[in-house]
Amino acid sequence: MILVTGGTGLVGSHLLYQLVRKKEPVRAIYRNNSNLNAVKKVFSFYTDDVETLFSKIEWMEADLNDIPSLSLAFKGVSHVYHAAAFISFDSRYYFELRKTNIEGTANVVNLCIENNVEKLCYVSSIATLGETLNGDIISEETHWNPEAKNNCYAISKYGAEMEVWRGTQEGIKAIIVCPGVILGAGFPDTGSGQLFSRVQKGMNYYTEGECGFVDVEDVAECMIKLMESEHSNQKYILIGENRSFRKLFSSIAKYLNKPAPQKKLSAFTLNLLRRMDAIRSFFNGKEQVFTKATIDAALNRNYYSNEKIKKDLNISFQPLEKSIETICSRVSAP
């Protein structure tokens, strides 16, 4: 039996489809406020027989920090894909980030040990990698710098990785994947889905930053192949292409038949927006959109290597332009 956490999220839902298509026995956990219809929506991108495939998943209500319910979900499980996480760059949520991402992962690792799970795959992030000087390419050997001004999300994901490495010292075989910005359809209001939604609504600005991007289907495929391989206790960067945000937005606009963004947002403007957003957030209690972390990501030029995963699995990633075209066709579909 395979267990998937975070099955109602972007990575988890696409991963579940690939697993059930392989006729694997799959159990997925969800919280009482999760949207299972979002998973069905993702399945509909691939098949007309949504209900049949969806019914093959054994759904169990559980929480990463509710040990009794989580313990039940681990019964009879041999392999675990841990994709559940809390994502925020707002420092007000620091303790919630630690609770879900670090303590929750510790609970998953402990139950893997207790139940003699054969292998664990943890979905981390390129946020846990260090930065290089002079724009040199970032690889798995570019180690985390604890002295840097790391954001709250990155700290929580790095802490979660440390729990996974602890598990390997206690006998668990594990794989850590660090995707770049994951592009995929099905979740227009969260993560990279918001980039497509904003362009669709008419976005006329761009930033100068560059980053690594990857299609969610490639992420799920790499995770499955790594779990089926002999590779263990390894960390892999998953990116299909390094690209500027301007080029990304222009491609999205092209396939959505929208004007390409023309106005560049400067660091000064972004920081002014951050201060205004902090005031708005203070009064309405909603999460900040513009934070130091998101502004840094929008302005920094970081380049990532995918050579290790290509060498170890002998795979190639989808061309990013084709991925964007496919996602846009799904976003604009009725």
C-alpha positions as a LaTeX table, in Angstrom:
\begin{tabular}{lrrr}
\hline
Residue & $x$ (\AA) & $y$ (\AA) & $z$ (\AA) \\
\hline
Met1 & 0.00 & 0.00 & 0.00 \\
Ile2 & 1.23 & 3.47 & $-0.93$ \\
Leu3 & 0.40 & 6.45 & 1.28 \\
Val4 & 0.23 & 10.00 & $-0.10$ \\
Thr5 & 0.07 & 13.07 & 2.11 \\
Gly6 & $-0.98$ & 16.34 & 0.54 \\
Gly7 & $-3.06$ & 14.48 & $-2.04$ \\
Thr8 & $-5.48$ & 17.39 & $-2.43$ \\
Gly9 & $-2.72$ & 19.81 & $-3.47$ \\
Leu10 & $-1.11$ & 20.49 & $-6.84$ \\
Val11 & 1.68 & 17.91 & $-6.65$ \\
Gly12 & $-0.36$ & 15.37 & $-4.70$ \\
Ser13 & $-3.35$ & 15.34 & $-7.05$ \\
His14 & $-1.26$ & 14.90 & $-10.20$ \\
Leu15 & 0.82 & 12.27 & $-8.38$ \\
Leu16 & $-2.33$ & 10.37 & $-7.37$ \\
Tyr17 & $-3.48$ & 10.20 & $-10.97$ \\
Gln18 & $-0.18$ & 8.74 & $-12.10$ \\
Leu19 & $-0.20$ & 6.20 & $-9.26$ \\
Val20 & $-3.75$ & 4.94 & $-9.83$ \\
Arg21 & $-3.11$ & 4.78 & $-13.56$ \\
Lys22 & $-0.30$ & 2.36 & $-12.74$ \\
Lys23 & $-2.88$ & 0.32 & $-10.79$ \\
Glu24 & $-1.03$ & 0.84 & $-7.51$ \\
Pro25 & $-3.00$ & 0.41 & $-4.25$ \\
Val26 & $-3.12$ & 3.97 & $-2.94$ \\
Arg27 & $-4.28$ & 5.59 & 0.27 \\
Ala28 & $-4.41$ & 9.36 & 0.62 \\
Ile29 & $-5.04$ & 11.47 & 3.69 \\
Tyr30 & $-7.08$ & 14.64 & 3.71 \\
Arg31 & $-8.23$ & 17.20 & 6.25 \\
Asn32 & $-11.89$ & 17.99 & 6.86 \\
Asn33 & $-11.59$ & 21.30 & 4.97 \\
Ser34 & $-9.90$ & 19.75 & 1.93 \\
Asn35 & $-11.48$ & 20.01 & $-1.51$ \\
Leu36 & $-11.66$ & 16.52 & $-3.02$ \\
Asn37 & $-13.41$ & 17.94 & $-6.07$ \\
Ala38 & $-10.17$ & 19.70 & $-6.94$ \\
Val39 & $-8.55$ & 16.27 & $-7.28$ \\
Lys40 & $-11.35$ & 15.15 & $-9.59$ \\
Lys41 & $-10.81$ & 18.30 & $-11.66$ \\
Val42 & $-7.16$ & 17.35 & $-12.10$ \\
Phe43 & $-8.13$ & 13.80 & $-13.09$ \\
Ser44 & $-10.47$ & 15.25 & $-15.72$ \\
Phe45 & $-7.46$ & 16.76 & $-17.52$ \\
Tyr46 & $-6.29$ & 13.23 & $-18.30$ \\
Thr47 & $-9.38$ & 11.03 & $-18.55$ \\
Asp48 & $-13.14$ & 10.98 & $-19.02$ \\
Asp49 & $-13.42$ & 8.10 & $-16.55$ \\
Val50 & $-12.81$ & 10.28 & $-13.50$ \\
Glu51 & $-15.08$ & 8.54 & $-11.02$ \\
Thr52 & $-13.70$ & 5.07 & $-11.69$ \\
Leu53 & $-10.11$ & 6.13 & $-11.14$ \\
Phe54 & $-10.94$ & 8.38 & $-8.20$ \\
Ser55 & $-12.77$ & 5.52 & $-6.49$ \\
Lys56 & $-9.58$ & 3.46 & $-6.50$ \\
Ile57 & $-8.06$ & 5.81 & $-3.90$ \\
Glu58 & $-8.66$ & 4.95 & $-0.25$ \\
Trp59 & $-9.28$ & 8.31 & 1.40 \\
Met60 & $-8.69$ & 8.72 & 5.14 \\
Glu61 & $-9.24$ & 11.88 & 7.16 \\
Ala62 & $-6.07$ & 12.66 & 9.11 \\
Asp63 & $-3.81$ & 15.52 & 10.10 \\
Leu64 & $-0.01$ & 15.56 & 10.21 \\
Asn65 & $-0.12$ & 16.66 & 13.84 \\
Asp66 & $-2.92$ & 14.34 & 14.95 \\
Ile67 & $-0.96$ & 11.23 & 15.85 \\
Pro68 & $-3.92$ & 8.84 & 16.37 \\
Ser69 & $-5.48$ & 9.53 & 12.97 \\
Leu70 & $-2.11$ & 9.61 & 11.22 \\
Ser71 & $-1.12$ & 6.30 & 12.84 \\
Leu72 & $-4.21$ & 4.62 & 11.40 \\
Ala73 & $-3.32$ & 5.87 & 7.93 \\
Phe74 & 0.08 & 4.14 & 8.15 \\
Lys75 & $-1.30$ & 0.66 & 8.75 \\
Gly76 & $-0.13$ & $-1.71$ & 6.01 \\
Val77 & 1.82 & 1.00 & 4.19 \\
Ser78 & 5.11 & 0.17 & 2.45 \\
His79 & 5.89 & 3.43 & 0.61 \\
Val80 & 5.13 & 7.04 & 1.53 \\
Tyr81 & 5.00 & 10.17 & $-0.62$ \\
His82 & 5.01 & 13.15 & 1.73 \\
Ala83 & 3.77 & 16.16 & $-0.26$ \\
Ala84 & 1.72 & 17.90 & 2.43 \\
Ala85 & 2.98 & 21.32 & 3.51 \\
Phe86 & 1.91 & 24.72 & 4.70 \\
Ile87 & 3.06 & 27.44 & 2.30 \\
Ser88 & 3.41 & 31.06 & 3.36 \\
Phe89 & 6.09 & 33.74 & 3.21 \\
Asp90 & 4.38 & 35.87 & 5.84 \\
Ser91 & 6.49 & 35.81 & 9.00 \\
Arg92 & 3.35 & 36.01 & 11.15 \\
Tyr93 & 2.78 & 32.36 & 10.27 \\
Tyr94 & 6.26 & 31.25 & 11.34 \\
Phe95 & 5.09 & 29.00 & 14.18 \\
Glu96 & 2.33 & 27.47 & 12.06 \\
Leu97 & 4.93 & 26.78 & 9.37 \\
Arg98 & 7.14 & 25.04 & 11.91 \\
Lys99 & 4.19 & 23.10 & 13.33 \\
Thr100 & 3.08 & 21.71 & 9.96 \\
Asn101 & 6.29 & 21.46 & 8.00 \\
Ile102 & 8.81 & 20.45 & 10.66 \\
Glu103 & 6.77 & 18.77 & 13.40 \\
Gly104 & 4.40 & 17.23 & 10.86 \\
Thr105 & 7.31 & 15.79 & 8.90 \\
Ala106 & 8.86 & 14.49 & 12.13 \\
Asn107 & 5.60 & 12.64 & 12.80 \\
Val108 & 5.63 & 11.15 & 9.31 \\
Val109 & 9.25 & 10.04 & 9.73 \\
Asn110 & 8.57 & 8.51 & 13.15 \\
Leu111 & 5.64 & 6.52 & 11.79 \\
Cys112 & 7.73 & 5.36 & 8.83 \\
Ile113 & 10.25 & 3.98 & 11.33 \\
Glu114 & 7.57 & 2.44 & 13.54 \\
Asn115 & 5.82 & 0.74 & 10.62 \\
Asn116 & 8.98 & $-0.42$ & 8.82 \\
Val117 & 8.14 & 1.60 & 5.72 \\
Glu118 & 10.44 & 0.61 & 2.87 \\
Lys119 & 10.93 & 4.04 & 1.33 \\
Leu120 & 9.91 & 7.68 & 1.84 \\
Cys121 & 9.82 & 10.47 & $-0.74$ \\
Tyr122 & 9.68 & 13.99 & 0.66 \\
Val123 & 8.75 & 17.03 & $-1.44$ \\
Ser124 & 10.98 & 19.87 & $-0.35$ \\
Ser125 & 11.87 & 23.03 & $-2.29$ \\
Ile126 & 14.72 & 24.84 & $-4.00$ \\
Ala127 & 14.24 & 27.34 & $-1.15$ \\
Thr128 & 16.38 & 25.02 & 1.00 \\
Leu129 & 19.40 & 25.41 & $-1.27$ \\
Gly130 & 22.07 & 28.01 & $-0.78$ \\
Glu131 & 22.87 & 30.81 & $-3.21$ \\
Thr132 & 26.00 & 31.18 & $-5.34$ \\
Leu133 & 28.13 & 34.19 & $-6.14$ \\
Asn134 & 28.19 & 35.87 & $-9.55$ \\
Gly135 & 25.20 & 33.92 & $-10.86$ \\
Asp136 & 26.91 & 30.53 & $-10.80$ \\
Ile137 & 24.55 & 27.59 & $-11.22$ \\
Ile138 & 23.00 & 26.11 & $-8.08$ \\
Ser139 & 23.22 & 22.34 & $-7.59$ \\
Glu140 & 22.49 & 19.83 & $-4.85$ \\
Glu141 & 25.97 & 20.62 & $-3.52$ \\
Thr142 & 25.09 & 24.28 & $-2.95$ \\
His143 & 24.46 & 23.96 & 0.74 \\
Trp144 & 22.12 & 25.90 & 3.00 \\
Asn145 & 23.67 & 28.91 & 4.68 \\
Pro146 & 22.29 & 29.27 & 8.22 \\
Glu147 & 23.85 & 32.75 & 8.49 \\
Ala148 & 21.89 & 34.09 & 5.51 \\
Lys149 & 18.62 & 36.01 & 5.91 \\
Asn150 & 16.49 & 32.97 & 5.13 \\
Asn151 & 12.72 & 33.43 & 4.94 \\
Cys152 & 10.28 & 31.66 & 7.25 \\
Tyr153 & 9.08 & 29.18 & 4.62 \\
Ala154 & 12.62 & 28.17 & 3.66 \\
Ile155 & 13.55 & 27.69 & 7.33 \\
Ser156 & 10.58 & 25.38 & 7.86 \\
Lys157 & 11.31 & 23.30 & 4.75 \\
Tyr158 & 14.98 & 22.99 & 5.66 \\
Gly159 & 13.97 & 21.86 & 9.15 \\
Ala160 & 11.71 & 19.26 & 7.57 \\
Glu161 & 14.61 & 17.99 & 5.48 \\
Met162 & 16.64 & 17.55 & 8.66 \\
Glu163 & 13.87 & 15.32 & 10.03 \\
Val164 & 14.01 & 13.19 & 6.88 \\
Trp165 & 17.80 & 12.86 & 7.14 \\
Arg166 & 17.32 & 11.86 & 10.79 \\
Gly167 & 15.04 & 9.11 & 9.57 \\
Thr168 & 17.73 & 7.80 & 7.23 \\
Gln169 & 20.05 & 7.50 & 10.24 \\
Glu170 & 17.40 & 5.33 & 11.87 \\
Gly171 & 17.08 & 2.95 & 8.95 \\
Ile172 & 14.57 & 4.55 & 6.56 \\
Lys173 & 15.43 & 4.78 & 2.87 \\
Ala174 & 14.48 & 8.24 & 1.68 \\
Ile175 & 14.49 & 10.54 & $-1.31$ \\
Ile176 & 14.20 & 14.32 & $-1.10$ \\
Val177 & 13.09 & 16.22 & $-4.20$ \\
Cys178 & 13.51 & 19.98 & $-4.48$ \\
Pro179 & 11.28 & 21.29 & $-7.27$ \\
Gly180 & 11.58 & 24.77 & $-8.65$ \\
Val181 & 8.43 & 26.81 & $-9.23$ \\
Ile182 & 5.91 & 24.09 & $-10.08$ \\
Leu183 & 3.61 & 24.86 & $-13.01$ \\
Gly184 & 0.35 & 22.98 & $-13.39$ \\
Ala185 & $-3.38$ & 23.40 & $-13.82$ \\
Gly186 & $-6.16$ & 22.78 & $-11.33$ \\
Phe187 & $-5.43$ & 25.26 & $-8.55$ \\
Pro188 & $-5.94$ & 28.81 & $-9.87$ \\
Asp189 & $-6.04$ & 30.48 & $-6.47$ \\
Thr190 & $-2.82$ & 29.12 & $-4.97$ \\
Gly191 & 0.86 & 28.86 & $-5.84$ \\
Ser192 & 1.85 & 29.22 & $-9.47$ \\
Gly193 & $-1.82$ & 28.97 & $-10.45$ \\
Gln194 & $-2.12$ & 32.60 & $-9.40$ \\
Leu195 & 0.41 & 33.58 & $-12.07$ \\
Phe196 & $-1.87$ & 32.21 & $-14.79$ \\
Ser197 & $-4.96$ & 33.73 & $-13.17$ \\
Arg198 & $-3.39$ & 37.19 & $-12.97$ \\
Val199 & $-2.25$ & 37.12 & $-16.58$ \\
Gln200 & $-5.71$ & 35.93 & $-17.63$ \\
Lys201 & $-7.26$ & 38.90 & $-15.84$ \\
Gly202 & $-4.87$ & 41.27 & $-17.58$ \\
Met203 & $-1.49$ & 41.83 & $-15.91$ \\
Asn204 & 0.68 & 44.56 & $-17.40$ \\
Tyr205 & 3.76 & 44.34 & $-15.17$ \\
Tyr206 & 6.78 & 42.08 & $-14.85$ \\
Thr207 & 9.90 & 41.79 & $-12.71$ \\
Glu208 & 13.51 & 41.20 & $-13.72$ \\
Gly209 & 14.05 & 38.03 & $-11.70$ \\
Glu210 & 14.88 & 34.58 & $-13.07$ \\
Cys211 & 14.22 & 31.19 & $-11.52$ \\
Gly212 & 13.89 & 27.47 & $-12.20$ \\
Phe213 & 10.50 & 26.16 & $-13.35$ \\
Val214 & 9.13 & 22.64 & $-13.73$ \\
Asp215 & 5.93 & 20.99 & $-14.93$ \\
Val216 & 3.96 & 19.22 & $-12.20$ \\
Glu217 & 3.67 & 16.10 & $-14.36$ \\
Asp218 & 7.47 & 15.88 & $-14.49$ \\
Val219 & 7.65 & 16.28 & $-10.72$ \\
Ala220 & 5.22 & 13.41 & $-10.16$ \\
Glu221 & 6.97 & 11.20 & $-12.73$ \\
Cys222 & 10.39 & 11.82 & $-11.17$ \\
Met223 & 9.06 & 11.03 & $-7.70$ \\
Ile224 & 7.60 & 7.70 & $-8.82$ \\
Lys225 & 10.71 & 6.70 & $-10.77$ \\
Leu226 & 12.96 & 7.57 & $-7.84$ \\
Met227 & 10.80 & 5.51 & $-5.49$ \\
Glu228 & 10.93 & 2.55 & $-7.88$ \\
Ser229 & 14.69 & 2.88 & $-8.36$ \\
Glu230 & 17.60 & 1.68 & $-6.26$ \\
His231 & 18.54 & 5.27 & $-5.43$ \\
Ser232 & 18.04 & 6.24 & $-1.80$ \\
Asn233 & 19.19 & 8.79 & 0.75 \\
Gln234 & 19.69 & 11.30 & $-2.04$ \\
Lys235 & 18.50 & 14.83 & $-2.77$ \\
Tyr236 & 17.47 & 15.95 & $-6.26$ \\
Ile237 & 16.70 & 19.32 & $-7.83$ \\
Leu238 & 13.71 & 19.10 & $-10.19$ \\
Ile239 & 13.59 & 21.87 & $-12.77$ \\
Gly240 & 12.85 & 21.78 & $-16.46$ \\
Glu241 & 14.22 & 25.18 & $-17.40$ \\
Asn242 & 15.64 & 28.37 & $-15.96$ \\
Arg243 & 13.63 & 31.31 & $-17.26$ \\
Ser244 & 12.99 & 34.98 & $-16.54$ \\
Phe245 & 9.62 & 35.98 & $-15.12$ \\
Arg246 & 9.15 & 38.37 & $-18.03$ \\
Lys247 & 9.56 & 35.56 & $-20.56$ \\
Leu248 & 7.28 & 33.32 & $-18.47$ \\
Phe249 & 4.51 & 35.93 & $-18.29$ \\
Ser250 & 4.85 & 36.68 & $-22.01$ \\
Ser251 & 4.42 & 33.00 & $-22.88$ \\
Ile252 & 1.39 & 32.65 & $-20.60$ \\
Ala253 & $-0.13$ & 35.79 & $-22.15$ \\
Lys254 & 0.44 & 34.44 & $-25.67$ \\
Tyr255 & $-1.41$ & 31.17 & $-25.03$ \\
Leu256 & $-4.21$ & 32.92 & $-23.15$ \\
Asn257 & $-4.57$ & 35.47 & $-25.97$ \\
Lys258 & $-3.76$ & 38.35 & $-23.64$ \\
Pro259 & $-1.34$ & 41.28 & $-24.08$ \\
Ala260 & 2.16 & 40.57 & $-22.81$ \\
Pro261 & 3.19 & 42.56 & $-19.71$ \\
Gln262 & 5.03 & 45.76 & $-20.66$ \\
Lys263 & 5.80 & 47.61 & $-17.42$ \\
Lys264 & 8.82 & 46.69 & $-15.31$ \\
Leu265 & 8.38 & 46.84 & $-11.55$ \\
Ser266 & 11.49 & 48.25 & $-9.88$ \\
Ala267 & 12.80 & 47.26 & $-6.47$ \\
Phe268 & 11.70 & 50.66 & $-5.17$ \\
Thr269 & 8.12 & 50.14 & $-6.38$ \\
Leu270 & 7.96 & 46.61 & $-5.02$ \\
Asn271 & 9.16 & 47.70 & $-1.59$ \\
Leu272 & 6.64 & 50.53 & $-1.57$ \\
Leu273 & 3.93 & 47.98 & $-2.37$ \\
Arg274 & 5.25 & 45.80 & 0.46 \\
Arg275 & 4.81 & 48.61 & 2.98 \\
Met276 & 1.31 & 49.38 & 1.72 \\
Asp277 & 0.44 & 45.69 & 1.79 \\
Ala278 & 1.69 & 45.40 & 5.39 \\
Ile279 & $-0.71$ & 48.19 & 6.41 \\
Arg280 & $-3.59$ & 46.49 & 4.59 \\
Ser281 & $-2.74$ & 43.17 & 6.20 \\
Phe282 & $-2.56$ & 44.75 & 9.64 \\
Phe283 & $-6.10$ & 46.11 & 9.38 \\
Asn284 & $-7.88$ & 43.25 & 7.60 \\
Gly285 & $-5.84$ & 40.37 & 9.08 \\
Lys286 & $-5.27$ & 38.75 & 5.69 \\
Glu287 & $-1.95$ & 37.30 & 4.60 \\
Gln288 & 0.57 & 39.64 & 3.00 \\
Val289 & 1.03 & 39.21 & $-0.73$ \\
Phe290 & 4.16 & 41.34 & $-0.96$ \\
Thr291 & 6.79 & 40.18 & 1.54 \\
Lys292 & 10.55 & 40.52 & 1.54 \\
Ala293 & 10.80 & 36.88 & 0.49 \\
Thr294 & 8.44 & 37.21 & $-2.48$ \\
Ile295 & 10.13 & 40.42 & $-3.59$ \\
Asp296 & 13.57 & 38.81 & $-3.38$ \\
Ala297 & 12.27 & 35.89 & $-5.46$ \\
Ala298 & 10.84 & 38.30 & $-8.03$ \\
Leu299 & 14.10 & 40.23 & $-8.39$ \\
Asn300 & 16.87 & 37.66 & $-7.85$ \\
Arg301 & 18.48 & 35.80 & $-10.73$ \\
Asn302 & 19.01 & 32.20 & $-9.66$ \\
Tyr303 & 19.93 & 29.35 & $-12.01$ \\
Tyr304 & 19.53 & 25.69 & $-11.09$ \\
Ser305 & 21.08 & 22.48 & $-12.40$ \\
Asn306 & 19.01 & 19.37 & $-13.18$ \\
Glu307 & 22.01 & 17.30 & $-14.26$ \\
Lys308 & 21.91 & 14.92 & $-11.28$ \\
Ile309 & 18.29 & 13.79 & $-11.79$ \\
Lys310 & 18.80 & 13.47 & $-15.57$ \\
Lys311 & 21.90 & 11.36 & $-15.06$ \\
Asp312 & 20.50 & 9.07 & $-12.35$ \\
Leu313 & 17.13 & 8.47 & $-14.02$ \\
Asn314 & 18.11 & 9.00 & $-17.66$ \\
Ile315 & 15.09 & 11.24 & $-18.18$ \\
Ser316 & 14.31 & 14.46 & $-19.99$ \\
Phe317 & 11.92 & 17.18 & $-18.91$ \\
Gln318 & 9.07 & 18.53 & $-20.97$ \\
Pro319 & 9.91 & 21.73 & $-22.87$ \\
Leu320 & 8.62 & 24.53 & $-20.67$ \\
Glu321 & 6.94 & 26.28 & $-23.59$ \\
Lys322 & 4.88 & 23.15 & $-24.28$ \\
Ser323 & 3.96 & 22.87 & $-20.60$ \\
Ile324 & 2.74 & 26.47 & $-20.52$ \\
Glu325 & 0.68 & 25.92 & $-23.66$ \\
Thr326 & $-0.97$ & 22.82 & $-22.17$ \\
Ile327 & $-1.69$ & 24.50 & $-18.82$ \\
Cys328 & $-3.18$ & 27.54 & $-20.56$ \\
Ser329 & $-5.51$ & 25.31 & $-22.58$ \\
Arg330 & $-6.75$ & 23.80 & $-19.32$ \\
Val331 & $-7.02$ & 27.17 & $-17.57$ \\
Ser332 & $-9.11$ & 28.67 & $-20.37$ \\
Ala333 & $-11.29$ & 25.58 & $-20.87$ \\
Pro334 & $-14.91$ & 25.93 & $-19.60$ \\
\hline
\end{tabular}
